[in-house]
Amino acid sequence: KAGVTQTPRYLIKTRGQQVTLSCSPISGHRSVSWYQQTPGQGLQFLFEYFSETQRNKGNFPGRFSGRQFSNSRSEMNVSTLELGDSALYLCASSLTGEQYFGPGTRLTVT
Amino acid sequence: AQKVTQAQTEISVVEKEDVTLDCVYETRDTTYYLFWYKQPPSGELVFLIRRNSFDEQNEISGRYSWNFQKSTSSFNFTITASQVVDSAVYFCALSVLGAQKLVFGQGTRLTINP
């Protein structure tokens, strides 16, 4: 069974731009969660989607948003990028509570 | 609120030594889940184990073992006869019933030297 896939793997953006990251969960998994990993703050939960509905949300500003499609694929969007948004963005999918992570998208904001 | 503390920032041992990674957690919930993940240099978090709060039985999987003690709110991870391939950052995490949100510790960077 294929694992969680994330695209793109690397991204360089300029301050003020917006970005969209994509995540395809493991087949059959309906829950998709997003995390941000930075050297200073570590791994932090962004939000979780289940059946196209946001079920949980972390403590991030409204510039961070997401959505889930009927095939469980998910996207997250960051608008008005700031330098501090440079991070590894990890997506995880789950069927019964164990979360399986993708390889991440490394975003660099210059 | 939940909190996970991994006091060991970095550990370095010689191959074949046993090593224990400590994890202490805080939660007021009675039903919760504890996890360990491995993050190799490639960046992907690899799932290792999940335990629920009602199952304090220790678990062994090959060279890996986990010791869960509710009395001390700890969920420690031991690698026996370490190998160079075990070098990675290891994260302990906690979630509570009904929430898919994982609360992670700061991670322990483990280096196994040949």
mmCIF file with all atom_site columns, C-alpha atoms in Angstrom:
data_model
loop_
_atom_site.group_PDB
_atom_site.id
_atom_site.type_symbol
_atom_site.label_atom_id
_atom_site.label_alt_id
_atom_site.label_comp_id
_atom_site.label_asym_id
_atom_site.label_entity_id
_atom_site.label_seq_id
_atom_site.pdbx_PDB_ins_code
_atom_site.Cartn_x
_atom_site.Cartn_y
_atom_site.Cartn_z
_atom_site.occupancy
_atom_site.B_iso_or_equiv
_atom_site.pdbx_formal_charge
_atom_site.auth_seq_id
_atom_site.auth_comp_id
_atom_site.auth_asym_id
_atom_site.auth_atom_id
_atom_site.pdbx_PDB_model_num
ATOM 1   C CA . LYS A 1 1   ? 0.000   0.000  0.000  1.00 0.00 ? 1   LYS A CA 1
ATOM 2   C CA . ALA A 1 2   ? 1.401   3.393  -0.923 1.00 0.00 ? 2   ALA A CA 1
ATOM 3   C CA . GLY A 1 3   ? 2.291   5.726  1.907  1.00 0.00 ? 3   GLY A CA 1
ATOM 4   C CA . VAL A 1 4   ? 1.385   9.342  2.459  1.00 0.00 ? 4   VAL A CA 1
ATOM 5   C CA . THR A 1 5   ? 2.596   11.549 -0.360 1.00 0.00 ? 5   THR A CA 1
ATOM 6   C CA . GLN A 1 6   ? 3.220   15.268 -0.246 1.00 0.00 ? 6   GLN A CA 1
ATOM 7   C CA . THR A 1 7   ? 3.873   17.699 -3.049 1.00 0.00 ? 7   THR A CA 1
ATOM 8   C CA . PRO A 1 8   ? 5.934   19.625 -3.670 1.00 0.00 ? 8   PRO A CA 1
ATOM 9   C CA . ARG A 1 9   ? 8.881   18.394 -1.598 1.00 0.00 ? 9   ARG A CA 1
ATOM 10  C CA . TYR A 1 10  ? 10.695  21.716 -1.682 1.00 0.00 ? 10  TYR A CA 1
ATOM 11  C CA . LEU A 1 11  ? 9.445   25.223 -2.193 1.00 0.00 ? 11  LEU A CA 1
ATOM 12  C CA . ILE A 1 12  ? 11.003  28.684 -2.121 1.00 0.00 ? 12  ILE A CA 1
ATOM 13  C CA . LYS A 1 13  ? 8.705   31.677 -1.812 1.00 0.00 ? 13  LYS A CA 1
ATOM 14  C CA . THR A 1 14  ? 9.058   35.386 -1.167 1.00 0.00 ? 14  THR A CA 1
ATOM 15  C CA . ARG A 1 15  ? 7.578   37.259 1.768  1.00 0.00 ? 15  ARG A CA 1
ATOM 16  C CA . GLY A 1 16  ? 4.007   38.335 1.077  1.00 0.00 ? 16  GLY A CA 1
ATOM 17  C CA . GLN A 1 17  ? 3.278   35.533 -1.370 1.00 0.00 ? 17  GLN A CA 1
ATOM 18  C CA . GLN A 1 18  ? 0.907   32.700 -0.723 1.00 0.00 ? 18  GLN A CA 1
ATOM 19  C CA . VAL A 1 19  ? 1.524   28.953 -1.033 1.00 0.00 ? 19  VAL A CA 1
ATOM 20  C CA . THR A 1 20  ? -0.509  25.775 -1.328 1.00 0.00 ? 20  THR A CA 1
ATOM 21  C CA . LEU A 1 21  ? 0.773   22.399 -0.198 1.00 0.00 ? 21  LEU A CA 1
ATOM 22  C CA . SER A 1 22  ? -0.833  19.099 -1.088 1.00 0.00 ? 22  SER A CA 1
ATOM 23  C CA . CYS A 1 23  ? -1.171  15.805 0.770  1.00 0.00 ? 23  CYS A CA 1
ATOM 24  C CA . SER A 1 24  ? -2.518  12.461 -0.431 1.00 0.00 ? 24  SER A CA 1
ATOM 25  C CA . PRO A 1 25  ? -3.290  10.081 2.447  1.00 0.00 ? 25  PRO A CA 1
ATOM 26  C CA . ILE A 1 26  ? -2.896  6.335  2.560  1.00 0.00 ? 26  ILE A CA 1
ATOM 27  C CA . SER A 1 27  ? -5.742  4.697  0.679  1.00 0.00 ? 27  SER A CA 1
ATOM 28  C CA . GLY A 1 28  ? -8.740  4.261  2.978  1.00 0.00 ? 28  GLY A CA 1
ATOM 29  C CA . HIS A 1 29  ? -7.570  6.799  5.556  1.00 0.00 ? 29  HIS A CA 1
ATOM 30  C CA . ARG A 1 30  ? -10.126 9.564  6.066  1.00 0.00 ? 30  ARG A CA 1
ATOM 31  C CA . SER A 1 31  ? -8.325  11.648 8.670  1.00 0.00 ? 31  SER A CA 1
ATOM 32  C CA . VAL A 1 32  ? -5.559  14.002 7.572  1.00 0.00 ? 32  VAL A CA 1
ATOM 33  C CA . SER A 1 33  ? -3.558  16.162 9.959  1.00 0.00 ? 33  SER A CA 1
ATOM 34  C CA . TRP A 1 34  ? -0.979  18.857 9.304  1.00 0.00 ? 34  TRP A CA 1
ATOM 35  C CA . TYR A 1 35  ? 2.036   19.782 11.430 1.00 0.00 ? 35  TYR A CA 1
ATOM 36  C CA . GLN A 1 36  ? 4.702   22.450 11.241 1.00 0.00 ? 36  GLN A CA 1
ATOM 37  C CA . GLN A 1 37  ? 8.244   21.633 12.291 1.00 0.00 ? 37  GLN A CA 1
ATOM 38  C CA . THR A 1 38  ? 10.789  24.359 13.040 1.00 0.00 ? 38  THR A CA 1
ATOM 39  C CA . PRO A 1 39  ? 14.088  24.242 14.966 1.00 0.00 ? 39  PRO A CA 1
ATOM 40  C CA . GLY A 1 40  ? 12.774  26.700 17.528 1.00 0.00 ? 40  GLY A CA 1
ATOM 41  C CA . GLN A 1 41  ? 9.221   25.518 18.140 1.00 0.00 ? 41  GLN A CA 1
ATOM 42  C CA . GLY A 1 42  ? 9.547   21.850 17.277 1.00 0.00 ? 42  GLY A CA 1
ATOM 43  C CA . LEU A 1 43  ? 6.555   19.946 15.944 1.00 0.00 ? 43  LEU A CA 1
ATOM 44  C CA . GLN A 1 44  ? 3.285   21.825 16.243 1.00 0.00 ? 44  GLN A CA 1
ATOM 45  C CA . PHE A 1 45  ? -0.205  20.743 15.240 1.00 0.00 ? 45  PHE A CA 1
ATOM 46  C CA . LEU A 1 46  ? -1.909  22.905 12.631 1.00 0.00 ? 46  LEU A CA 1
ATOM 47  C CA . PHE A 1 47  ? -5.264  21.237 11.949 1.00 0.00 ? 47  PHE A CA 1
ATOM 48  C CA . GLU A 1 48  ? -7.017  17.975 11.246 1.00 0.00 ? 48  GLU A CA 1
ATOM 49  C CA . TYR A 1 49  ? -9.638  17.121 8.648  1.00 0.00 ? 49  TYR A CA 1
ATOM 50  C CA . PHE A 1 50  ? -12.032 14.212 8.550  1.00 0.00 ? 50  PHE A CA 1
ATOM 51  C CA . SER A 1 51  ? -14.597 13.669 5.830  1.00 0.00 ? 51  SER A CA 1
ATOM 52  C CA . GLU A 1 52  ? -14.016 17.156 4.432  1.00 0.00 ? 52  GLU A CA 1
ATOM 53  C CA . THR A 1 53  ? -14.633 18.816 7.834  1.00 0.00 ? 53  THR A CA 1
ATOM 54  C CA . GLN A 1 54  ? -12.071 20.451 10.072 1.00 0.00 ? 54  GLN A CA 1
ATOM 55  C CA . ARG A 1 55  ? -12.274 18.611 13.400 1.00 0.00 ? 55  ARG A CA 1
ATOM 56  C CA . ASN A 1 56  ? -9.373  20.103 15.318 1.00 0.00 ? 56  ASN A CA 1
ATOM 57  C CA . LYS A 1 57  ? -7.339  23.267 14.993 1.00 0.00 ? 57  LYS A CA 1
ATOM 58  C CA . GLY A 1 58  ? -4.042  24.304 16.518 1.00 0.00 ? 58  GLY A CA 1
ATOM 59  C CA . ASN A 1 59  ? -2.970  27.720 17.667 1.00 0.00 ? 59  ASN A CA 1
ATOM 60  C CA . PHE A 1 60  ? -1.946  29.307 14.380 1.00 0.00 ? 60  PHE A CA 1
ATOM 61  C CA . PRO A 1 61  ? -3.071  32.573 12.799 1.00 0.00 ? 61  PRO A CA 1
ATOM 62  C CA . GLY A 1 62  ? -5.820  32.687 10.206 1.00 0.00 ? 62  GLY A CA 1
ATOM 63  C CA . ARG A 1 63  ? -3.229  32.943 7.444  1.00 0.00 ? 63  ARG A CA 1
ATOM 64  C CA . PHE A 1 64  ? -2.981  29.179 7.757  1.00 0.00 ? 64  PHE A CA 1
ATOM 65  C CA . SER A 1 65  ? -5.940  27.356 6.303  1.00 0.00 ? 65  SER A CA 1
ATOM 66  C CA . GLY A 1 66  ? -6.740  23.990 4.855  1.00 0.00 ? 66  GLY A CA 1
ATOM 67  C CA . ARG A 1 67  ? -9.338  21.878 3.202  1.00 0.00 ? 67  ARG A CA 1
ATOM 68  C CA . GLN A 1 68  ? -10.063 18.269 2.398  1.00 0.00 ? 68  GLN A CA 1
ATOM 69  C CA . PHE A 1 69  ? -11.620 16.869 -0.726 1.00 0.00 ? 69  PHE A CA 1
ATOM 70  C CA . SER A 1 70  ? -14.084 14.012 -1.130 1.00 0.00 ? 70  SER A CA 1
ATOM 71  C CA . ASN A 1 71  ? -11.223 11.629 -1.986 1.00 0.00 ? 71  ASN A CA 1
ATOM 72  C CA . SER A 1 72  ? -9.576  12.548 1.370  1.00 0.00 ? 72  SER A CA 1
ATOM 73  C CA . ARG A 1 73  ? -6.736  14.443 -0.288 1.00 0.00 ? 73  ARG A CA 1
ATOM 74  C CA . SER A 1 74  ? -5.937  17.598 1.597  1.00 0.00 ? 74  SER A CA 1
ATOM 75  C CA . GLU A 1 75  ? -4.373  20.957 0.889  1.00 0.00 ? 75  GLU A CA 1
ATOM 76  C CA . MET A 1 76  ? -3.079  23.610 3.215  1.00 0.00 ? 76  MET A CA 1
ATOM 77  C CA . ASN A 1 77  ? -2.649  27.218 2.268  1.00 0.00 ? 77  ASN A CA 1
ATOM 78  C CA . VAL A 1 78  ? -0.535  29.915 3.836  1.00 0.00 ? 78  VAL A CA 1
ATOM 79  C CA . SER A 1 79  ? -1.241  33.464 2.765  1.00 0.00 ? 79  SER A CA 1
ATOM 80  C CA . THR A 1 80  ? 0.934   36.563 3.172  1.00 0.00 ? 80  THR A CA 1
ATOM 81  C CA . LEU A 1 81  ? 4.030   34.525 3.895  1.00 0.00 ? 81  LEU A CA 1
ATOM 82  C CA . GLU A 1 82  ? 6.420   35.660 6.616  1.00 0.00 ? 82  GLU A CA 1
ATOM 83  C CA . LEU A 1 83  ? 10.046  34.668 7.159  1.00 0.00 ? 83  LEU A CA 1
ATOM 84  C CA . GLY A 1 84  ? 8.973   32.740 10.245 1.00 0.00 ? 84  GLY A CA 1
ATOM 85  C CA . ASP A 1 85  ? 6.815   30.452 8.121  1.00 0.00 ? 85  ASP A CA 1
ATOM 86  C CA . SER A 1 86  ? 9.966   28.745 6.834  1.00 0.00 ? 86  SER A CA 1
ATOM 87  C CA . ALA A 1 87  ? 9.577   25.195 8.082  1.00 0.00 ? 87  ALA A CA 1
ATOM 88  C CA . LEU A 1 88  ? 9.042   21.558 7.258  1.00 0.00 ? 88  LEU A CA 1
ATOM 89  C CA . TYR A 1 89  ? 5.315   20.955 6.833  1.00 0.00 ? 89  TYR A CA 1
ATOM 90  C CA . LEU A 1 90  ? 4.295   17.401 7.571  1.00 0.00 ? 90  LEU A CA 1
ATOM 91  C CA . CYS A 1 91  ? 1.047   15.721 6.717  1.00 0.00 ? 91  CYS A CA 1
ATOM 92  C CA . ALA A 1 92  ? -0.214  12.587 8.452  1.00 0.00 ? 92  ALA A CA 1
ATOM 93  C CA . SER A 1 93  ? -3.097  10.274 7.714  1.00 0.00 ? 93  SER A CA 1
ATOM 94  C CA . SER A 1 94  ? -4.916  8.006  10.109 1.00 0.00 ? 94  SER A CA 1
ATOM 95  C CA . LEU A 1 95  ? -7.474  5.232  10.100 1.00 0.00 ? 95  LEU A CA 1
ATOM 96  C CA . THR A 1 96  ? -7.621  4.063  13.725 1.00 0.00 ? 96  THR A CA 1
ATOM 97  C CA . GLY A 1 97  ? -5.602  6.638  15.629 1.00 0.00 ? 97  GLY A CA 1
ATOM 98  C CA . GLU A 1 98  ? -2.061  5.794  14.560 1.00 0.00 ? 98  GLU A CA 1
ATOM 99  C CA . GLN A 1 99  ? -0.835  8.645  12.414 1.00 0.00 ? 99  GLN A CA 1
ATOM 100 C CA . TYR A 1 100 ? 1.415   7.875  9.458  1.00 0.00 ? 100 TYR A CA 1
ATOM 101 C CA . PHE A 1 101 ? 3.453   10.743 8.136  1.00 0.00 ? 101 PHE A CA 1
ATOM 102 C CA . GLY A 1 102 ? 4.522   11.785 4.676  1.00 0.00 ? 102 GLY A CA 1
ATOM 103 C CA . PRO A 1 103 ? 8.013   13.005 3.750  1.00 0.00 ? 103 PRO A CA 1
ATOM 104 C CA . GLY A 1 104 ? 7.070   16.648 4.239  1.00 0.00 ? 104 GLY A CA 1
ATOM 105 C CA . THR A 1 105 ? 7.312   19.832 2.223  1.00 0.00 ? 105 THR A CA 1
ATOM 106 C CA . ARG A 1 106 ? 10.240  22.068 3.079  1.00 0.00 ? 106 ARG A CA 1
ATOM 107 C CA . LEU A 1 107 ? 9.176   25.675 2.638  1.00 0.00 ? 107 LEU A CA 1
ATOM 108 C CA . THR A 1 108 ? 11.733  28.447 2.569  1.00 0.00 ? 108 THR A CA 1
ATOM 109 C CA . VAL A 1 109 ? 10.526  32.025 2.693  1.00 0.00 ? 109 VAL A CA 1
ATOM 110 C CA . THR A 1 110 ? 13.029  34.684 1.569  1.00 0.00 ? 110 THR A CA 1
ATOM 111 C CA . ALA B 2 1   ? -3.507  21.056 28.394 1.00 0.00 ? 1   ALA B CA 1
ATOM 112 C CA . GLN B 2 2   ? -1.113  18.293 27.524 1.00 0.00 ? 2   GLN B CA 1
ATOM 113 C CA . LYS B 2 3   ? 2.659   18.405 27.672 1.00 0.00 ? 3   LYS B CA 1
ATOM 114 C CA . VAL B 2 4   ? 5.464   16.030 26.750 1.00 0.00 ? 4   VAL B CA 1
ATOM 115 C CA . THR B 2 5   ? 9.012   16.446 28.010 1.00 0.00 ? 5   THR B CA 1
ATOM 116 C CA . GLN B 2 6   ? 12.070  14.748 26.602 1.00 0.00 ? 6   GLN B CA 1
ATOM 117 C CA . ALA B 2 7   ? 14.821  16.000 28.847 1.00 0.00 ? 7   ALA B CA 1
ATOM 118 C CA . GLN B 2 8   ? 17.650  14.449 26.845 1.00 0.00 ? 8   GLN B CA 1
ATOM 119 C CA . THR B 2 9   ? 18.426  16.736 23.931 1.00 0.00 ? 9   THR B CA 1
ATOM 120 C CA . GLU B 2 10  ? 21.262  14.650 22.539 1.00 0.00 ? 10  GLU B CA 1
ATOM 121 C CA . ILE B 2 11  ? 22.670  11.212 23.292 1.00 0.00 ? 11  ILE B CA 1
ATOM 122 C CA . SER B 2 12  ? 25.787  9.709  21.774 1.00 0.00 ? 12  SER B CA 1
ATOM 123 C CA . VAL B 2 13  ? 26.810  6.089  22.324 1.00 0.00 ? 13  VAL B CA 1
ATOM 124 C CA . VAL B 2 14  ? 29.052  3.517  20.732 1.00 0.00 ? 14  VAL B CA 1
ATOM 125 C CA . GLU B 2 15  ? 27.507  0.812  18.603 1.00 0.00 ? 15  GLU B CA 1
ATOM 126 C CA . LYS B 2 16  ? 26.199  -2.240 20.514 1.00 0.00 ? 16  LYS B CA 1
ATOM 127 C CA . GLU B 2 17  ? 25.561  -0.259 23.687 1.00 0.00 ? 17  GLU B CA 1
ATOM 128 C CA . ASP B 2 18  ? 22.063  -0.175 25.130 1.00 0.00 ? 18  ASP B CA 1
ATOM 129 C CA . VAL B 2 19  ? 20.424  3.238  25.277 1.00 0.00 ? 19  VAL B CA 1
ATOM 130 C CA . THR B 2 20  ? 17.247  4.534  26.935 1.00 0.00 ? 20  THR B CA 1
ATOM 131 C CA . LEU B 2 21  ? 15.335  7.596  25.790 1.00 0.00 ? 21  LEU B CA 1
ATOM 132 C CA . ASP B 2 22  ? 13.222  9.213  28.469 1.00 0.00 ? 22  ASP B CA 1
ATOM 133 C CA . CYS B 2 23  ? 9.727   10.642 28.028 1.00 0.00 ? 23  CYS B CA 1
ATOM 134 C CA . VAL B 2 24  ? 7.562   12.259 30.694 1.00 0.00 ? 24  VAL B CA 1
ATOM 135 C CA . TYR B 2 25  ? 4.047   13.444 29.947 1.00 0.00 ? 25  TYR B CA 1
ATOM 136 C CA . GLU B 2 26  ? 1.339   15.560 31.553 1.00 0.00 ? 26  GLU B CA 1
ATOM 137 C CA . THR B 2 27  ? -2.396  15.319 31.006 1.00 0.00 ? 27  THR B CA 1
ATOM 138 C CA . ARG B 2 28  ? -5.540  15.485 33.108 1.00 0.00 ? 28  ARG B CA 1
ATOM 139 C CA . ASP B 2 29  ? -7.385  13.141 30.782 1.00 0.00 ? 29  ASP B CA 1
ATOM 140 C CA . THR B 2 30  ? -7.890  9.574  31.921 1.00 0.00 ? 30  THR B CA 1
ATOM 141 C CA . THR B 2 31  ? -7.898  8.163  28.407 1.00 0.00 ? 31  THR B CA 1
ATOM 142 C CA . TYR B 2 32  ? -4.916  9.043  26.308 1.00 0.00 ? 32  TYR B CA 1
ATOM 143 C CA . TYR B 2 33  ? -2.435  7.564  23.881 1.00 0.00 ? 33  TYR B CA 1
ATOM 144 C CA . LEU B 2 34  ? 1.328   7.656  23.843 1.00 0.00 ? 34  LEU B CA 1
ATOM 145 C CA . PHE B 2 35  ? 3.510   7.352  20.766 1.00 0.00 ? 35  PHE B CA 1
ATOM 146 C CA . TRP B 2 36  ? 7.118   7.138  19.697 1.00 0.00 ? 36  TRP B CA 1
ATOM 147 C CA . TYR B 2 37  ? 8.293   8.284  16.283 1.00 0.00 ? 37  TYR B CA 1
ATOM 148 C CA . LYS B 2 38  ? 11.699  8.128  14.608 1.00 0.00 ? 38  LYS B CA 1
ATOM 149 C CA . GLN B 2 39  ? 12.854  10.904 12.297 1.00 0.00 ? 39  GLN B CA 1
ATOM 150 C CA . PRO B 2 40  ? 15.880  9.981  10.186 1.00 0.00 ? 40  PRO B CA 1
ATOM 151 C CA . PRO B 2 41  ? 17.782  12.667 8.244  1.00 0.00 ? 41  PRO B CA 1
ATOM 152 C CA . SER B 2 42  ? 15.329  12.306 5.346  1.00 0.00 ? 42  SER B CA 1
ATOM 153 C CA . GLY B 2 43  ? 12.764  14.071 7.527  1.00 0.00 ? 43  GLY B CA 1
ATOM 154 C CA . GLU B 2 44  ? 9.869   11.638 7.439  1.00 0.00 ? 44  GLU B CA 1
ATOM 155 C CA . LEU B 2 45  ? 8.433   10.669 10.827 1.00 0.00 ? 45  LEU B CA 1
ATOM 156 C CA . VAL B 2 46  ? 8.340   6.892  11.151 1.00 0.00 ? 46  VAL B CA 1
ATOM 157 C CA . PHE B 2 47  ? 5.724   5.433  13.486 1.00 0.00 ? 47  PHE B CA 1
ATOM 158 C CA . LEU B 2 48  ? 7.177   3.055  16.090 1.00 0.00 ? 48  LEU B CA 1
ATOM 159 C CA . ILE B 2 49  ? 4.514   2.381  18.695 1.00 0.00 ? 49  ILE B CA 1
ATOM 160 C CA . ARG B 2 50  ? 1.204   3.490  20.203 1.00 0.00 ? 50  ARG B CA 1
ATOM 161 C CA . ARG B 2 51  ? 0.030   2.619  23.717 1.00 0.00 ? 51  ARG B CA 1
ATOM 162 C CA . ASN B 2 52  ? -3.235  3.520  25.388 1.00 0.00 ? 52  ASN B CA 1
ATOM 163 C CA . SER B 2 53  ? -3.469  4.684  28.975 1.00 0.00 ? 53  SER B CA 1
ATOM 164 C CA . PHE B 2 54  ? -5.151  1.491  30.158 1.00 0.00 ? 54  PHE B CA 1
ATOM 165 C CA . ASP B 2 55  ? -2.429  -0.816 28.947 1.00 0.00 ? 55  ASP B CA 1
ATOM 166 C CA . GLU B 2 56  ? 0.690   -0.580 31.098 1.00 0.00 ? 56  GLU B CA 1
ATOM 167 C CA . GLN B 2 57  ? 2.157   -3.809 29.824 1.00 0.00 ? 57  GLN B CA 1
ATOM 168 C CA . ASN B 2 58  ? 5.680   -3.331 28.571 1.00 0.00 ? 58  ASN B CA 1
ATOM 169 C CA . GLU B 2 59  ? 6.260   -4.037 24.908 1.00 0.00 ? 59  GLU B CA 1
ATOM 170 C CA . ILE B 2 60  ? 9.210   -5.533 23.081 1.00 0.00 ? 60  ILE B CA 1
ATOM 171 C CA . SER B 2 61  ? 9.770   -5.497 19.345 1.00 0.00 ? 61  SER B CA 1
ATOM 172 C CA . GLY B 2 62  ? 13.099  -6.918 18.332 1.00 0.00 ? 62  GLY B CA 1
ATOM 173 C CA . ARG B 2 63  ? 15.805  -4.655 19.756 1.00 0.00 ? 63  ARG B CA 1
ATOM 174 C CA . TYR B 2 64  ? 13.214  -2.053 20.803 1.00 0.00 ? 64  TYR B CA 1
ATOM 175 C CA . SER B 2 65  ? 11.341  -2.057 24.092 1.00 0.00 ? 65  SER B CA 1
ATOM 176 C CA . TRP B 2 66  ? 9.033   0.390  25.803 1.00 0.00 ? 66  TRP B CA 1
ATOM 177 C CA . ASN B 2 67  ? 8.343   0.867  29.508 1.00 0.00 ? 67  ASN B CA 1
ATOM 178 C CA . PHE B 2 68  ? 5.074   2.628  30.378 1.00 0.00 ? 68  PHE B CA 1
ATOM 179 C CA . GLN B 2 69  ? 4.597   3.661  34.018 1.00 0.00 ? 69  GLN B CA 1
ATOM 180 C CA . LYS B 2 70  ? 1.497   5.678  34.874 1.00 0.00 ? 70  LYS B CA 1
ATOM 181 C CA . SER B 2 71  ? 2.704   6.208  38.427 1.00 0.00 ? 71  SER B CA 1
ATOM 182 C CA . THR B 2 72  ? 5.575   8.345  37.153 1.00 0.00 ? 72  THR B CA 1
ATOM 183 C CA . SER B 2 73  ? 3.864   9.523  33.920 1.00 0.00 ? 73  SER B CA 1
ATOM 184 C CA . SER B 2 74  ? 6.696   8.091  31.897 1.00 0.00 ? 74  SER B CA 1
ATOM 185 C CA . PHE B 2 75  ? 6.944   6.193  28.653 1.00 0.00 ? 75  PHE B CA 1
ATOM 186 C CA . ASN B 2 76  ? 10.592  5.328  28.098 1.00 0.00 ? 76  ASN B CA 1
ATOM 187 C CA . PHE B 2 77  ? 12.113  3.727  25.031 1.00 0.00 ? 77  PHE B CA 1
ATOM 188 C CA . THR B 2 78  ? 15.129  1.406  25.108 1.00 0.00 ? 78  THR B CA 1
ATOM 189 C CA . ILE B 2 79  ? 17.216  0.259  22.182 1.00 0.00 ? 79  ILE B CA 1
ATOM 190 C CA . THR B 2 80  ? 19.258  -2.831 22.928 1.00 0.00 ? 80  THR B CA 1
ATOM 191 C CA . ALA B 2 81  ? 22.530  -3.492 21.105 1.00 0.00 ? 81  ALA B CA 1
ATOM 192 C CA . SER B 2 82  ? 22.302  -0.202 19.205 1.00 0.00 ? 82  SER B CA 1
ATOM 193 C CA . GLN B 2 83  ? 23.303  0.032  15.564 1.00 0.00 ? 83  GLN B CA 1
ATOM 194 C CA . VAL B 2 84  ? 24.471  2.922  13.397 1.00 0.00 ? 84  VAL B CA 1
ATOM 195 C CA . VAL B 2 85  ? 21.132  2.789  11.528 1.00 0.00 ? 85  VAL B CA 1
ATOM 196 C CA . ASP B 2 86  ? 19.387  3.714  14.781 1.00 0.00 ? 86  ASP B CA 1
ATOM 197 C CA . SER B 2 87  ? 20.870  7.204  14.530 1.00 0.00 ? 87  SER B CA 1
ATOM 198 C CA . ALA B 2 88  ? 17.961  9.637  14.229 1.00 0.00 ? 88  ALA B CA 1
ATOM 199 C CA . VAL B 2 89  ? 15.851  12.079 16.191 1.00 0.00 ? 89  VAL B CA 1
ATOM 200 C CA . TYR B 2 90  ? 13.257  10.315 18.311 1.00 0.00 ? 90  TYR B CA 1
ATOM 201 C CA . PHE B 2 91  ? 10.010  11.957 19.357 1.00 0.00 ? 91  PHE B CA 1
ATOM 202 C CA . CYS B 2 92  ? 7.602   11.003 22.071 1.00 0.00 ? 92  CYS B CA 1
ATOM 203 C CA . ALA B 2 93  ? 4.017   12.227 21.603 1.00 0.00 ? 93  ALA B CA 1
ATOM 204 C CA . LEU B 2 94  ? 0.655   12.252 23.353 1.00 0.00 ? 94  LEU B CA 1
ATOM 205 C CA . SER B 2 95  ? -2.940  12.488 22.187 1.00 0.00 ? 95  SER B CA 1
ATOM 206 C CA . VAL B 2 96  ? -6.171  12.362 24.134 1.00 0.00 ? 96  VAL B CA 1
ATOM 207 C CA . LEU B 2 97  ? -9.366  10.485 23.373 1.00 0.00 ? 97  LEU B CA 1
ATOM 208 C CA . GLY B 2 98  ? -11.349 12.029 20.572 1.00 0.00 ? 98  GLY B CA 1
ATOM 209 C CA . ALA B 2 99  ? -8.547  14.221 19.276 1.00 0.00 ? 99  ALA B CA 1
ATOM 210 C CA . GLN B 2 100 ? -6.158  13.425 16.480 1.00 0.00 ? 100 GLN B CA 1
ATOM 211 C CA . LYS B 2 101 ? -3.874  16.205 17.658 1.00 0.00 ? 101 LYS B CA 1
ATOM 212 C CA . LEU B 2 102 ? -0.450  14.903 18.642 1.00 0.00 ? 102 LEU B CA 1
ATOM 213 C CA . VAL B 2 103 ? 1.496   16.867 21.227 1.00 0.00 ? 103 VAL B CA 1
ATOM 214 C CA . PHE B 2 104 ? 5.182   16.208 20.690 1.00 0.00 ? 104 PHE B CA 1
ATOM 215 C CA . GLY B 2 105 ? 8.187   16.438 22.934 1.00 0.00 ? 105 GLY B CA 1
ATOM 216 C CA . GLN B 2 106 ? 11.208  18.364 21.732 1.00 0.00 ? 106 GLN B CA 1
ATOM 217 C CA . GLY B 2 107 ? 12.917  15.215 20.528 1.00 0.00 ? 107 GLY B CA 1
ATOM 218 C CA . THR B 2 108 ? 16.145  13.429 21.404 1.00 0.00 ? 108 THR B CA 1
ATOM 219 C CA . ARG B 2 109 ? 18.912  13.294 18.816 1.00 0.00 ? 109 ARG B CA 1
ATOM 220 C CA . LEU B 2 110 ? 20.520  9.878  19.068 1.00 0.00 ? 110 LEU B CA 1
ATOM 221 C CA . THR B 2 111 ? 23.908  9.273  17.479 1.00 0.00 ? 111 THR B CA 1
ATOM 222 C CA . ILE B 2 112 ? 25.328  5.780  17.332 1.00 0.00 ? 112 ILE B CA 1
ATOM 223 C CA . ASN B 2 113 ? 29.044  5.792  16.602 1.00 0.00 ? 113 ASN B CA 1
ATOM 224 C CA . PRO B 2 114 ? 30.740  2.809  14.951 1.00 0.00 ? 114 PRO B CA 1
#
